[in-house]
């Protein structure tokens, strides 16, 4: 059990990450890659991904065992992947030595680990390069949908905060998290106490966090709690299905069909998500969402200043009904060039 102790000051300093945190998604997806091949959620994704890994990913896999300790320095909370890599490359030598000594104690000392533990610039640079390549090959292709799942979870927690205060927000985080003020109790493999002491707590909803929540090993670092994003996460790693993309496009129109596909695939998106992914105007996205809503294919609800579009059972049936296989890859209209904008 992990017991997180709050002061009144800490309650006022709870934050929710603004989006998926690249370093945590990297670490937890590495855990998934090292996990069981028959995992009910990640098994097919794992089988596809293992064959596409850059050779440099072996270094990351060695640093991220699926059980036990993974080095704290690998998971800065930056929302930008390049900023996260810069943070890892700037890790102090004392932190590297501490974290890698713990890892070596768990797994046995390894020759390749010694230069990194000593802060060798080339070794640290190789870790950063491996992170960038891993993100580009493994995470970036699905990042829009990762973002949609995490954003939906963030919006749900914000709604809980607005409707029922901090108590409802913390109580609704996850079935293995229990709030009994002033302590947040989390199911955990070891017994541990984290005293926030006025530092507050950063909540990080994550797609690749599966099962129990996770926190940093070193309680002296800025406190975070990473927990599974709840809304439709299992749909993320598998492509959406459709019975016949051409027929659906003829029925709804190509762009409207694409809007419905995005909403169903991500189990909910915002208008801004639709604009970004399909490269259409905000007015066009709003118009298509209105028609889909009036047809009973989606529902929309407002959370604070954001409108979320969610699929209805009818919308899923229209998209998925009678499917016999995967949909073909969708092609998007090209992004407008500067010349297009000035015409």
mmCIF file of C-alpha atoms in Angstrom:
data_model
loop_
_atom_site.group_PDB
_atom_site.id
_atom_site.type_symbol
_atom_site.label_atom_id
_atom_site.label_comp_id
_atom_site.label_asym_id
_atom_site.label_seq_id
_atom_site.Cartn_x
_atom_site.Cartn_y
_atom_site.Cartn_z
ATOM 1 C CA UNK A 1 0.000 0.000 0.000
ATOM 2 C CA UNK A 2 1.219 3.488 -0.917
ATOM 3 C CA UNK A 3 -0.138 6.114 1.482
ATOM 4 C CA UNK A 4 0.101 9.706 0.226
ATOM 5 C CA UNK A 5 -0.268 12.206 3.082
ATOM 6 C CA UNK A 6 -1.763 15.614 2.268
ATOM 7 C CA UNK A 7 -1.698 18.875 4.178
ATOM 8 C CA UNK A 8 -4.343 21.529 3.505
ATOM 9 C CA UNK A 9 -1.719 23.291 1.381
ATOM 10 C CA UNK A 10 -1.205 20.147 -0.703
ATOM 11 C CA UNK A 11 -4.915 19.832 -1.455
ATOM 12 C CA UNK A 12 -4.782 23.256 -3.091
ATOM 13 C CA UNK A 13 -1.765 22.208 -5.160
ATOM 14 C CA UNK A 14 -3.186 19.146 -6.880
ATOM 15 C CA UNK A 15 -2.705 19.344 -10.654
ATOM 16 C CA UNK A 16 -3.597 17.082 -13.548
ATOM 17 C CA UNK A 17 -1.084 16.776 -16.379
ATOM 18 C CA UNK A 18 -2.110 18.846 -19.390
ATOM 19 C CA UNK A 19 -1.729 15.871 -21.729
ATOM 20 C CA UNK A 20 0.087 12.551 -22.057
ATOM 21 C CA UNK A 21 3.587 12.692 -20.577
ATOM 22 C CA UNK A 22 5.998 11.251 -23.178
ATOM 23 C CA UNK A 23 8.565 9.838 -20.758
ATOM 24 C CA UNK A 24 5.954 7.985 -18.695
ATOM 25 C CA UNK A 25 4.211 6.632 -21.800
ATOM 26 C CA UNK A 26 7.610 5.462 -23.008
ATOM 27 C CA UNK A 27 8.490 3.705 -19.752
ATOM 28 C CA UNK A 28 5.103 2.051 -19.311
ATOM 29 C CA UNK A 29 4.916 0.959 -22.954
ATOM 30 C CA UNK A 30 8.363 -0.613 -22.495
ATOM 31 C CA UNK A 31 6.923 -2.508 -19.528
ATOM 32 C CA UNK A 32 4.090 -3.674 -21.781
ATOM 33 C CA UNK A 33 6.583 -4.853 -24.421
ATOM 34 C CA UNK A 34 8.362 -6.949 -21.799
ATOM 35 C CA UNK A 35 5.060 -8.276 -20.447
ATOM 36 C CA UNK A 36 3.126 -11.451 -21.365
ATOM 37 C CA UNK A 37 2.576 -12.128 -25.067
ATOM 38 C CA UNK A 38 -1.059 -13.082 -24.415
ATOM 39 C CA UNK A 39 -1.983 -9.856 -22.577
ATOM 40 C CA UNK A 40 -5.658 -9.258 -23.291
ATOM 41 C CA UNK A 41 -5.115 -5.589 -24.120
ATOM 42 C CA UNK A 42 -1.516 -5.190 -25.243
ATOM 43 C CA UNK A 43 -0.826 -8.640 -26.722
ATOM 44 C CA UNK A 44 -1.577 -7.799 -30.397
ATOM 45 C CA UNK A 45 0.126 -4.394 -30.118
ATOM 46 C CA UNK A 46 3.161 -6.030 -28.504
ATOM 47 C CA UNK A 47 3.435 -8.599 -31.305
ATOM 48 C CA UNK A 48 3.312 -5.894 -33.978
ATOM 49 C CA UNK A 49 5.661 -3.488 -32.232
ATOM 50 C CA UNK A 50 8.499 -5.821 -31.268
ATOM 51 C CA UNK A 51 9.331 -6.326 -34.934
ATOM 52 C CA UNK A 52 9.622 -2.597 -35.631
ATOM 53 C CA UNK A 53 11.958 -1.555 -32.801
ATOM 54 C CA UNK A 54 15.121 0.378 -33.532
ATOM 55 C CA UNK A 55 18.239 -1.449 -32.233
ATOM 56 C CA UNK A 56 18.738 1.385 -29.738
ATOM 57 C CA UNK A 57 15.514 0.294 -28.004
ATOM 58 C CA UNK A 58 17.457 -2.579 -26.423
ATOM 59 C CA UNK A 59 19.121 -0.027 -24.153
ATOM 60 C CA UNK A 60 15.729 1.272 -23.003
ATOM 61 C CA UNK A 61 14.378 -2.256 -22.505
ATOM 62 C CA UNK A 62 17.376 -2.998 -20.280
ATOM 63 C CA UNK A 63 16.683 0.120 -18.217
ATOM 64 C CA UNK A 64 12.953 -0.625 -17.845
ATOM 65 C CA UNK A 65 12.319 -4.115 -16.443
ATOM 66 C CA UNK A 66 8.588 -4.951 -16.346
ATOM 67 C CA UNK A 67 8.705 -5.703 -12.615
ATOM 68 C CA UNK A 68 10.465 -3.992 -9.778
ATOM 69 C CA UNK A 69 12.447 -0.790 -10.012
ATOM 70 C CA UNK A 70 12.870 1.420 -13.086
ATOM 71 C CA UNK A 71 15.178 4.461 -12.779
ATOM 72 C CA UNK A 72 13.453 7.676 -11.733
ATOM 73 C CA UNK A 73 15.621 9.781 -14.041
ATOM 74 C CA UNK A 74 13.902 8.227 -17.100
ATOM 75 C CA UNK A 75 10.553 9.861 -16.354
ATOM 76 C CA UNK A 76 10.673 13.675 -16.227
ATOM 77 C CA UNK A 77 7.148 15.123 -16.249
ATOM 78 C CA UNK A 78 7.649 17.367 -19.316
ATOM 79 C CA UNK A 79 4.759 17.341 -21.807
ATOM 80 C CA UNK A 80 7.123 17.743 -24.774
ATOM 81 C CA UNK A 81 9.287 14.814 -25.865
ATOM 82 C CA UNK A 82 12.312 16.940 -26.740
ATOM 83 C CA UNK A 83 12.145 18.710 -23.365
ATOM 84 C CA UNK A 84 11.937 15.303 -21.666
ATOM 85 C CA UNK A 85 15.009 14.091 -23.569
ATOM 86 C CA UNK A 86 16.894 17.267 -22.642
ATOM 87 C CA UNK A 87 15.970 16.675 -18.986
ATOM 88 C CA UNK A 88 17.293 13.098 -19.135
ATOM 89 C CA UNK A 89 20.512 14.243 -20.829
ATOM 90 C CA UNK A 90 20.950 16.867 -18.077
ATOM 91 C CA UNK A 91 20.559 14.363 -15.229
ATOM 92 C CA UNK A 92 23.076 15.006 -12.458
ATOM 93 C CA UNK A 93 25.789 12.393 -12.014
ATOM 94 C CA UNK A 94 24.697 11.733 -8.416
ATOM 95 C CA UNK A 95 21.146 10.921 -9.604
ATOM 96 C CA UNK A 96 22.463 8.584 -12.311
ATOM 97 C CA UNK A 97 24.672 6.789 -9.813
ATOM 98 C CA UNK A 98 21.877 6.425 -7.257
ATOM 99 C CA UNK A 99 19.262 5.181 -9.725
ATOM 100 C CA UNK A 100 21.538 2.766 -11.556
ATOM 101 C CA UNK A 101 22.933 1.367 -8.307
ATOM 102 C CA UNK A 102 19.360 0.505 -7.336
ATOM 103 C CA UNK A 103 18.739 -1.066 -10.742
ATOM 104 C CA UNK A 104 21.982 -3.046 -10.577
ATOM 105 C CA UNK A 105 21.094 -4.256 -7.096
ATOM 106 C CA UNK A 106 17.825 -5.612 -8.438
ATOM 107 C CA UNK A 107 19.154 -7.181 -11.634
ATOM 108 C CA UNK A 108 22.858 -7.659 -11.007
ATOM 109 C CA UNK A 109 25.632 -5.356 -12.173
ATOM 110 C CA UNK A 110 26.075 -5.014 -15.928
ATOM 111 C CA UNK A 111 29.220 -3.796 -17.702
ATOM 112 C CA UNK A 112 27.313 -1.508 -20.069
ATOM 113 C CA UNK A 113 25.725 0.273 -17.090
ATOM 114 C CA UNK A 114 28.970 1.504 -15.560
ATOM 115 C CA UNK A 115 29.704 4.422 -17.953
ATOM 116 C CA UNK A 116 26.119 5.647 -17.635
ATOM 117 C CA UNK A 117 26.272 5.463 -13.828
ATOM 118 C CA UNK A 118 29.476 7.508 -13.941
ATOM 119 C CA UNK A 119 27.779 10.210 -16.016
ATOM 120 C CA UNK A 120 29.731 9.547 -19.213
ATOM 121 C CA UNK A 121 28.446 12.151 -21.699
ATOM 122 C CA UNK A 122 28.347 9.704 -24.608
ATOM 123 C CA UNK A 123 26.398 7.115 -22.613
ATOM 124 C CA UNK A 124 23.853 9.678 -21.444
ATOM 125 C CA UNK A 125 23.523 11.019 -24.990
ATOM 126 C CA UNK A 126 22.802 7.493 -26.275
ATOM 127 C CA UNK A 127 19.913 7.151 -23.825
ATOM 128 C CA UNK A 128 18.418 10.424 -25.087
ATOM 129 C CA UNK A 129 18.810 9.355 -28.708
ATOM 130 C CA UNK A 130 17.172 6.011 -27.961
ATOM 131 C CA UNK A 131 14.240 7.830 -26.343
ATOM 132 C CA UNK A 132 13.728 10.040 -29.387
ATOM 133 C CA UNK A 133 13.861 7.111 -31.799
ATOM 134 C CA UNK A 134 11.513 5.053 -29.679
ATOM 135 C CA UNK A 135 8.998 7.878 -29.519
ATOM 136 C CA UNK A 136 9.170 8.396 -33.287
ATOM 137 C CA UNK A 137 8.762 4.705 -34.159
ATOM 138 C CA UNK A 138 6.424 3.445 -31.442
ATOM 139 C CA UNK A 139 4.497 6.286 -29.820
ATOM 140 C CA UNK A 140 4.233 9.067 -32.405
ATOM 141 C CA UNK A 141 2.035 7.089 -34.862
ATOM 142 C CA UNK A 142 -0.617 6.691 -32.155
ATOM 143 C CA UNK A 143 0.007 9.956 -30.297
ATOM 144 C CA UNK A 144 -3.200 11.688 -31.411
ATOM 145 C CA UNK A 145 -5.278 8.863 -30.010
ATOM 146 C CA UNK A 146 -3.149 8.617 -26.864
ATOM 147 C CA UNK A 147 -3.782 12.328 -26.421
ATOM 148 C CA UNK A 148 -7.537 11.888 -26.951
ATOM 149 C CA UNK A 149 -7.796 9.163 -24.289
ATOM 150 C CA UNK A 150 -5.784 11.159 -21.757
ATOM 151 C CA UNK A 151 -7.656 14.385 -22.543
ATOM 152 C CA UNK A 152 -10.993 12.647 -22.026
ATOM 153 C CA UNK A 153 -9.842 11.366 -18.651
ATOM 154 C CA UNK A 154 -8.568 14.820 -17.692
ATOM 155 C CA UNK A 155 -11.920 16.360 -18.640
ATOM 156 C CA UNK A 156 -13.790 13.768 -16.585
ATOM 157 C CA UNK A 157 -11.689 14.532 -13.522
ATOM 158 C CA UNK A 158 -12.166 18.274 -14.066
ATOM 159 C CA UNK A 159 -15.928 17.710 -14.185
ATOM 160 C CA UNK A 160 -15.718 15.766 -10.910
ATOM 161 C CA UNK A 161 -13.806 18.644 -9.334
ATOM 162 C CA UNK A 162 -16.354 21.212 -10.503
ATOM 163 C CA UNK A 163 -19.366 19.125 -9.476
ATOM 164 C CA UNK A 164 -18.152 17.517 -6.271
ATOM 165 C CA UNK A 165 -14.884 19.108 -5.210
ATOM 166 C CA UNK A 166 -11.531 17.480 -4.487
ATOM 167 C CA UNK A 167 -13.161 14.590 -2.625
ATOM 168 C CA UNK A 168 -15.101 13.409 -5.684
ATOM 169 C CA UNK A 169 -12.148 13.943 -8.008
ATOM 170 C CA UNK A 170 -9.744 11.886 -5.890
ATOM 171 C CA UNK A 171 -12.341 9.216 -5.123
ATOM 172 C CA UNK A 172 -12.996 8.681 -8.830
ATOM 173 C CA UNK A 173 -9.408 8.275 -9.992
ATOM 174 C CA UNK A 174 -9.227 4.476 -10.015
ATOM 175 C CA UNK A 175 -10.764 1.461 -8.226
ATOM 176 C CA UNK A 176 -7.423 0.821 -6.477
ATOM 177 C CA UNK A 177 -7.217 4.376 -5.119
ATOM 178 C CA UNK A 178 -9.110 5.391 -1.973
ATOM 179 C CA UNK A 179 -9.387 8.895 -0.526
ATOM 180 C CA UNK A 180 -9.902 9.214 3.217
ATOM 181 C CA UNK A 181 -8.779 12.737 4.050
ATOM 182 C CA UNK A 182 -5.990 13.555 4.538
ATOM 183 C CA UNK A 183 -4.578 10.315 3.066
ATOM 184 C CA UNK A 184 -4.802 8.933 -0.473
ATOM 185 C CA UNK A 185 -4.273 5.159 -0.297
ATOM 186 C CA UNK A 186 -3.089 3.346 -3.418
ATOM 187 C CA UNK A 187 -2.810 -0.423 -3.920
ATOM 188 C CA UNK A 188 0.939 -0.979 -4.287
ATOM 189 C CA UNK A 189 3.404 -3.885 -4.274
ATOM 190 C CA UNK A 190 5.272 -2.502 -1.236
ATOM 191 C CA UNK A 191 4.337 -0.599 1.899
ATOM 192 C CA UNK A 192 5.340 3.034 1.488
ATOM 193 C CA UNK A 193 4.451 6.494 2.795
ATOM 194 C CA UNK A 194 4.770 9.688 0.756
ATOM 195 C CA UNK A 195 4.473 12.917 2.752
ATOM 196 C CA UNK A 196 3.813 15.765 0.338
ATOM 197 C CA UNK A 197 4.770 18.469 2.809
ATOM 198 C CA UNK A 198 3.276 21.339 0.830
ATOM 199 C CA UNK A 199 4.701 20.277 -2.559
ATOM 200 C CA UNK A 200 1.313 19.260 -3.947
ATOM 201 C CA UNK A 201 0.736 16.301 -6.260
ATOM 202 C CA UNK A 202 0.793 15.991 -10.042
ATOM 203 C CA UNK A 203 -1.748 13.438 -11.290
ATOM 204 C CA UNK A 204 -0.736 11.860 -14.613
ATOM 205 C CA UNK A 205 -3.409 9.846 -16.433
ATOM 206 C CA UNK A 206 -1.686 7.423 -18.775
ATOM 207 C CA UNK A 207 -2.748 5.089 -21.551
ATOM 208 C CA UNK A 208 0.059 2.583 -21.079
ATOM 209 C CA UNK A 209 -0.363 2.466 -17.304
ATOM 210 C CA UNK A 210 -2.348 -0.722 -16.920
ATOM 211 C CA UNK A 211 -3.361 -2.370 -13.659
ATOM 212 C CA UNK A 212 -2.139 -0.489 -10.626
ATOM 213 C CA UNK A 213 -1.021 3.160 -10.392
ATOM 214 C CA UNK A 214 2.668 3.985 -10.064
ATOM 215 C CA UNK A 215 4.786 6.684 -8.398
ATOM 216 C CA UNK A 216 8.445 7.653 -8.308
ATOM 217 C CA UNK A 217 10.686 5.604 -6.034
ATOM 218 C CA UNK A 218 12.434 8.626 -4.510
ATOM 219 C CA UNK A 219 9.962 10.471 -2.295
ATOM 220 C CA UNK A 220 12.263 13.509 -2.330
ATOM 221 C CA UNK A 221 11.507 14.214 -6.003
ATOM 222 C CA UNK A 222 8.524 16.286 -7.133
ATOM 223 C CA UNK A 223 5.588 13.989 -6.280
ATOM 224 C CA UNK A 224 3.595 12.394 -9.083
ATOM 225 C CA UNK A 225 0.969 9.674 -9.235
ATOM 226 C CA UNK A 226 0.533 7.961 -12.599
ATOM 227 C CA UNK A 227 -2.728 6.064 -13.022
ATOM 228 C CA UNK A 228 -4.610 4.374 -15.883
ATOM 229 C CA UNK A 229 -6.721 6.639 -18.068
ATOM 230 C CA UNK A 230 -10.174 5.087 -17.908
ATOM 231 C CA UNK A 231 -12.091 6.237 -20.962
ATOM 232 C CA UNK A 232 -11.937 3.779 -23.868
ATOM 233 C CA UNK A 233 -8.215 3.121 -23.513
ATOM 234 C CA UNK A 234 -8.510 -0.427 -24.848
ATOM 235 C CA UNK A 235 -9.531 0.941 -28.246
ATOM 236 C CA UNK A 236 -6.341 2.893 -28.691
ATOM 237 C CA UNK A 237 -3.783 0.338 -29.815
ATOM 238 C CA UNK A 238 -6.083 -1.368 -32.312
ATOM 239 C CA UNK A 239 -7.165 0.420 -35.504
ATOM 240 C CA UNK A 240 -10.835 1.194 -35.833
ATOM 241 C CA UNK A 241 -13.054 -1.157 -37.861
ATOM 242 C CA UNK A 242 -15.497 -0.398 -40.588
ATOM 243 C CA UNK A 243 -17.609 -2.594 -42.799
ATOM 244 C CA UNK A 244 -17.055 -0.690 -46.024
ATOM 245 C CA UNK A 245 -15.350 2.686 -45.994
ATOM 246 C CA UNK A 246 -16.558 3.575 -49.505
ATOM 247 C CA UNK A 247 -20.194 2.796 -48.653
ATOM 248 C CA UNK A 248 -19.997 4.810 -45.452
ATOM 249 C CA UNK A 249 -18.454 7.738 -47.320
ATOM 250 C CA UNK A 250 -21.256 7.607 -49.905
ATOM 251 C CA UNK A 251 -23.836 7.566 -47.116
ATOM 252 C CA UNK A 252 -22.403 10.357 -44.937
ATOM 253 C CA UNK A 253 -19.906 12.089 -47.181
ATOM 254 C CA UNK A 254 -16.165 11.418 -46.979
ATOM 255 C CA UNK A 255 -15.305 14.062 -44.379
ATOM 256 C CA UNK A 256 -18.309 13.364 -42.157
ATOM 257 C CA UNK A 257 -17.520 9.642 -42.251
ATOM 258 C CA UNK A 258 -13.940 10.471 -41.218
ATOM 259 C CA UNK A 259 -15.241 12.593 -38.322
ATOM 260 C CA UNK A 260 -17.391 9.679 -37.113
ATOM 261 C CA UNK A 261 -14.436 7.301 -37.407
ATOM 262 C CA UNK A 262 -12.287 9.568 -35.242
ATOM 263 C CA UNK A 263 -14.983 9.902 -32.577
ATOM 264 C CA UNK A 264 -15.596 6.144 -32.404
ATOM 265 C CA UNK A 265 -11.908 5.160 -32.540
ATOM 266 C CA UNK A 266 -10.900 7.452 -29.661
ATOM 267 C CA UNK A 267 -14.132 6.976 -27.673
ATOM 268 C CA UNK A 268 -14.581 10.723 -27.637
ATOM 269 C CA UNK A 269 -12.815 13.768 -29.058
ATOM 270 C CA UNK A 270 -13.067 17.536 -28.918
ATOM 271 C CA UNK A 271 -13.767 19.799 -31.861
ATOM 272 C CA UNK A 272 -10.121 20.892 -31.732
ATOM 273 C CA UNK A 273 -9.045 17.239 -32.057
ATOM 274 C CA UNK A 274 -11.146 16.881 -35.213
ATOM 275 C CA UNK A 275 -9.697 20.077 -36.705
ATOM 276 C CA UNK A 276 -6.129 18.959 -35.999
ATOM 277 C CA UNK A 277 -6.465 15.389 -37.253
ATOM 278 C CA UNK A 278 -8.551 15.955 -40.365
ATOM 279 C CA UNK A 279 -7.093 19.351 -41.307
ATOM 280 C CA UNK A 280 -10.517 20.984 -41.654
ATOM 281 C CA UNK A 281 -11.808 24.296 -40.343
ATOM 282 C CA UNK A 282 -13.424 24.680 -36.924
ATOM 283 C CA UNK A 283 -16.691 25.698 -38.616
ATOM 284 C CA UNK A 284 -16.657 22.556 -40.759
ATOM 285 C CA UNK A 285 -15.908 20.336 -37.748
ATOM 286 C CA UNK A 286 -18.785 21.908 -35.842
ATOM 287 C CA UNK A 287 -21.177 21.454 -38.762
ATOM 288 C CA UNK A 288 -20.318 17.768 -39.203
ATOM 289 C CA UNK A 289 -20.626 17.129 -35.463
ATOM 290 C CA UNK A 290 -24.038 18.821 -35.436
ATOM 291 C CA UNK A 291 -25.338 16.599 -38.251
ATOM 292 C CA UNK A 292 -23.962 13.454 -36.593
ATOM 293 C CA UNK A 293 -25.556 14.484 -33.292
ATOM 294 C CA UNK A 294 -28.937 15.218 -34.885
ATOM 295 C CA UNK A 295 -28.767 11.803 -36.575
ATOM 296 C CA UNK A 296 -28.234 10.080 -33.226
ATOM 297 C CA UNK A 297 -24.725 8.864 -34.106
ATOM 298 C CA UNK A 298 -22.941 10.904 -31.422
ATOM 299 C CA UNK A 299 -23.732 12.859 -28.287
ATOM 300 C CA UNK A 300 -21.981 16.028 -27.170
ATOM 301 C CA UNK A 301 -21.449 17.462 -23.730
ATOM 302 C CA UNK A 302 -19.628 20.479 -22.392
ATOM 303 C CA UNK A 303 -16.970 20.286 -19.669
ATOM 304 C CA UNK A 304 -15.832 23.751 -18.595
ATOM 305 C CA UNK A 305 -14.983 25.468 -21.926
ATOM 306 C CA UNK A 306 -14.565 22.253 -23.915
ATOM 307 C CA UNK A 307 -17.224 20.355 -25.896
ATOM 308 C CA UNK A 308 -16.690 16.593 -26.086
ATOM 309 C CA UNK A 309 -18.213 14.452 -28.836
ATOM 310 C CA UNK A 310 -18.851 10.817 -27.850
ATOM 311 C CA UNK A 311 -20.167 7.911 -29.954
ATOM 312 C CA UNK A 312 -23.607 6.408 -29.342
ATOM 313 C CA UNK A 313 -24.320 2.675 -29.764
ATOM 314 C CA UNK A 314 -25.951 3.553 -33.111
ATOM 315 C CA UNK A 315 -22.833 5.430 -34.199
ATOM 316 C CA UNK A 316 -20.646 2.424 -33.375
ATOM 317 C CA UNK A 317 -23.059 0.111 -35.172
ATOM 318 C CA UNK A 318 -23.011 2.266 -38.324
ATOM 319 C CA UNK A 319 -19.209 2.237 -38.333
ATOM 320 C CA UNK A 320 -18.531 -1.302 -37.083
ATOM 321 C CA UNK A 321 -21.586 -3.309 -38.096
ATOM 322 C CA UNK A 322 -20.930 -6.314 -40.291
ATOM 323 C CA UNK A 323 -17.159 -5.836 -40.354
ATOM 324 C CA UNK A 324 -15.073 -8.645 -41.776
ATOM 325 C CA UNK A 325 -11.630 -7.132 -41.307
ATOM 326 C CA UNK A 326 -9.577 -4.064 -40.779
ATOM 327 C CA UNK A 327 -10.420 -0.843 -42.534
ATOM 328 C CA UNK A 328 -7.905 0.353 -45.128
ATOM 329 C CA UNK A 329 -5.655 3.199 -43.994
ATOM 330 C CA UNK A 330 -7.416 6.539 -44.246
ATOM 331 C CA UNK A 331 -5.848 9.281 -46.323
ATOM 332 C CA UNK A 332 -6.139 12.853 -45.118
ATOM 333 C CA UNK A 333 -6.211 15.929 -47.318
ATOM 334 C CA UNK A 334 -2.762 17.557 -47.436
ATOM 335 C CA UNK A 335 -1.976 20.342 -45.025
ATOM 336 C CA UNK A 336 -2.423 23.766 -46.642
ATOM 337 C CA UNK A 337 0.784 25.434 -47.748
ATOM 338 C CA UNK A 338 1.588 29.084 -47.195
ATOM 339 C CA UNK A 339 0.639 29.748 -50.835
ATOM 340 C CA UNK A 340 -2.756 28.135 -50.238
ATOM 341 C CA UNK A 341 -3.341 30.378 -47.222
ATOM 342 C CA UNK A 342 -2.776 33.632 -49.085
ATOM 343 C CA UNK A 343 -5.062 32.767 -51.996
#
